Coordinates of C-alpha atoms in Angstrom, one line a residue:
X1 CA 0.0 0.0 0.0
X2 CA 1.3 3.1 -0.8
X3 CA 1.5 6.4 0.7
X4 CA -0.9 7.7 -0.7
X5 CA -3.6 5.5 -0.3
X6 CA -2.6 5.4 3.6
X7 CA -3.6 9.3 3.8
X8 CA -7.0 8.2 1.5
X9 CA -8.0 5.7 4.4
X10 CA -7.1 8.0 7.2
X11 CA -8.5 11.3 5.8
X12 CA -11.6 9.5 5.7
X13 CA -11.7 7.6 8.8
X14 CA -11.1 11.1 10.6
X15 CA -14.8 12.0 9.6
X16 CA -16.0 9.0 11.4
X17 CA -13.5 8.8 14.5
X18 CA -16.6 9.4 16.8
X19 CA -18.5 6.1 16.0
X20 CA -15.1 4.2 16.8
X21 CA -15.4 1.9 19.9
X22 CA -12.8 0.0 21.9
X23 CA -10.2 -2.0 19.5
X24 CA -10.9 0.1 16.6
X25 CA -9.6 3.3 18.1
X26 CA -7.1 2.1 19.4
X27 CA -5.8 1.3 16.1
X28 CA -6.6 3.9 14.2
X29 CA -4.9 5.9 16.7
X30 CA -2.0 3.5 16.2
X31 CA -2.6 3.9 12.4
X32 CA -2.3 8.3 12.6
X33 CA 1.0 7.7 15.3
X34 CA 2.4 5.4 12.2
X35 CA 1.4 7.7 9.6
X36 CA 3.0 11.0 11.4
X37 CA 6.0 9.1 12.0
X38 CA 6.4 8.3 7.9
X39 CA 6.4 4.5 8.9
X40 CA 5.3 1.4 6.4
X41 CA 2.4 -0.3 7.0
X42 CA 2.7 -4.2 7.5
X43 CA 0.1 -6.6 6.0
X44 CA -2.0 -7.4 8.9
X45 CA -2.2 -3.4 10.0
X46 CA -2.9 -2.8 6.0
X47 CA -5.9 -5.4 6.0
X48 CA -7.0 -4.1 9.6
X49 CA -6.9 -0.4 8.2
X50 CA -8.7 -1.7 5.2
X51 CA -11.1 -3.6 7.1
X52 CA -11.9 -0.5 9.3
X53 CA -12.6 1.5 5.8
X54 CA -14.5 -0.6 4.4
X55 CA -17.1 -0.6 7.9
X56 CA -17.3 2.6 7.3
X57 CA -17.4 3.3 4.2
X58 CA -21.3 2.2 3.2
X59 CA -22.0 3.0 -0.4
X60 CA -25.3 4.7 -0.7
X61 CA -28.1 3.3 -3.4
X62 CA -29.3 5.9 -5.0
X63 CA -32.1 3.9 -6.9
X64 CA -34.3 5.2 -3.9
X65 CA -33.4 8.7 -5.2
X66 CA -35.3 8.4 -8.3
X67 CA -38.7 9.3 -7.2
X68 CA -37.5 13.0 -6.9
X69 CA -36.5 13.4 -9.9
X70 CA -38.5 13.4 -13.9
X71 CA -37.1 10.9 -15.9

C-alpha cells in the first residue's frame, strides 16, 4: 500500500472517528502515530486499516433517489 492511499484511508476515517469503539480506536490511533512518524504499514495493520474502511465506508443506493426526480 502506498503512501498515498494510507492518507486516502485515514483522511476518511477522521470523519468517522466518533463512531469508533474499543479496539478500533485504538488502532486507528496507532494507524495516525504510524502515519506522522512516515512509517510502512505491514500486512496485517494494512488489511485491519482496510477492514476498518470498508465498515465505514457504506455505499449509498441511490435507486431510492429516483422518485425525486423526472425521468
Amino acid at each position: 500500500m502506498s503512501y498515498r492511499e494510507q492518507k486516502k484511508y485515514l483522511e476518511f476515517l477522521k470523519s468517522h472517528e466518533h463512531k469508533f469503539k474499543g479496539k478500533e480506536l485504538e488502532d486507528y490511533k496507532m494507524f495516525v502515530k504510524r502515519q506522522k512518524d512516515d512509517e510502512d504499514f505491514d500486512s496485517i495493520s494494512i488489511k485491519r486499516l482496510k477492514e476498518i474502511y470498508n465498515k465505514y465506508n457504506v455505499s449509498i443506493d441511490r435507486s431510492k433517489f429516483d422518485s425525486f426526480f423526472k425521468k
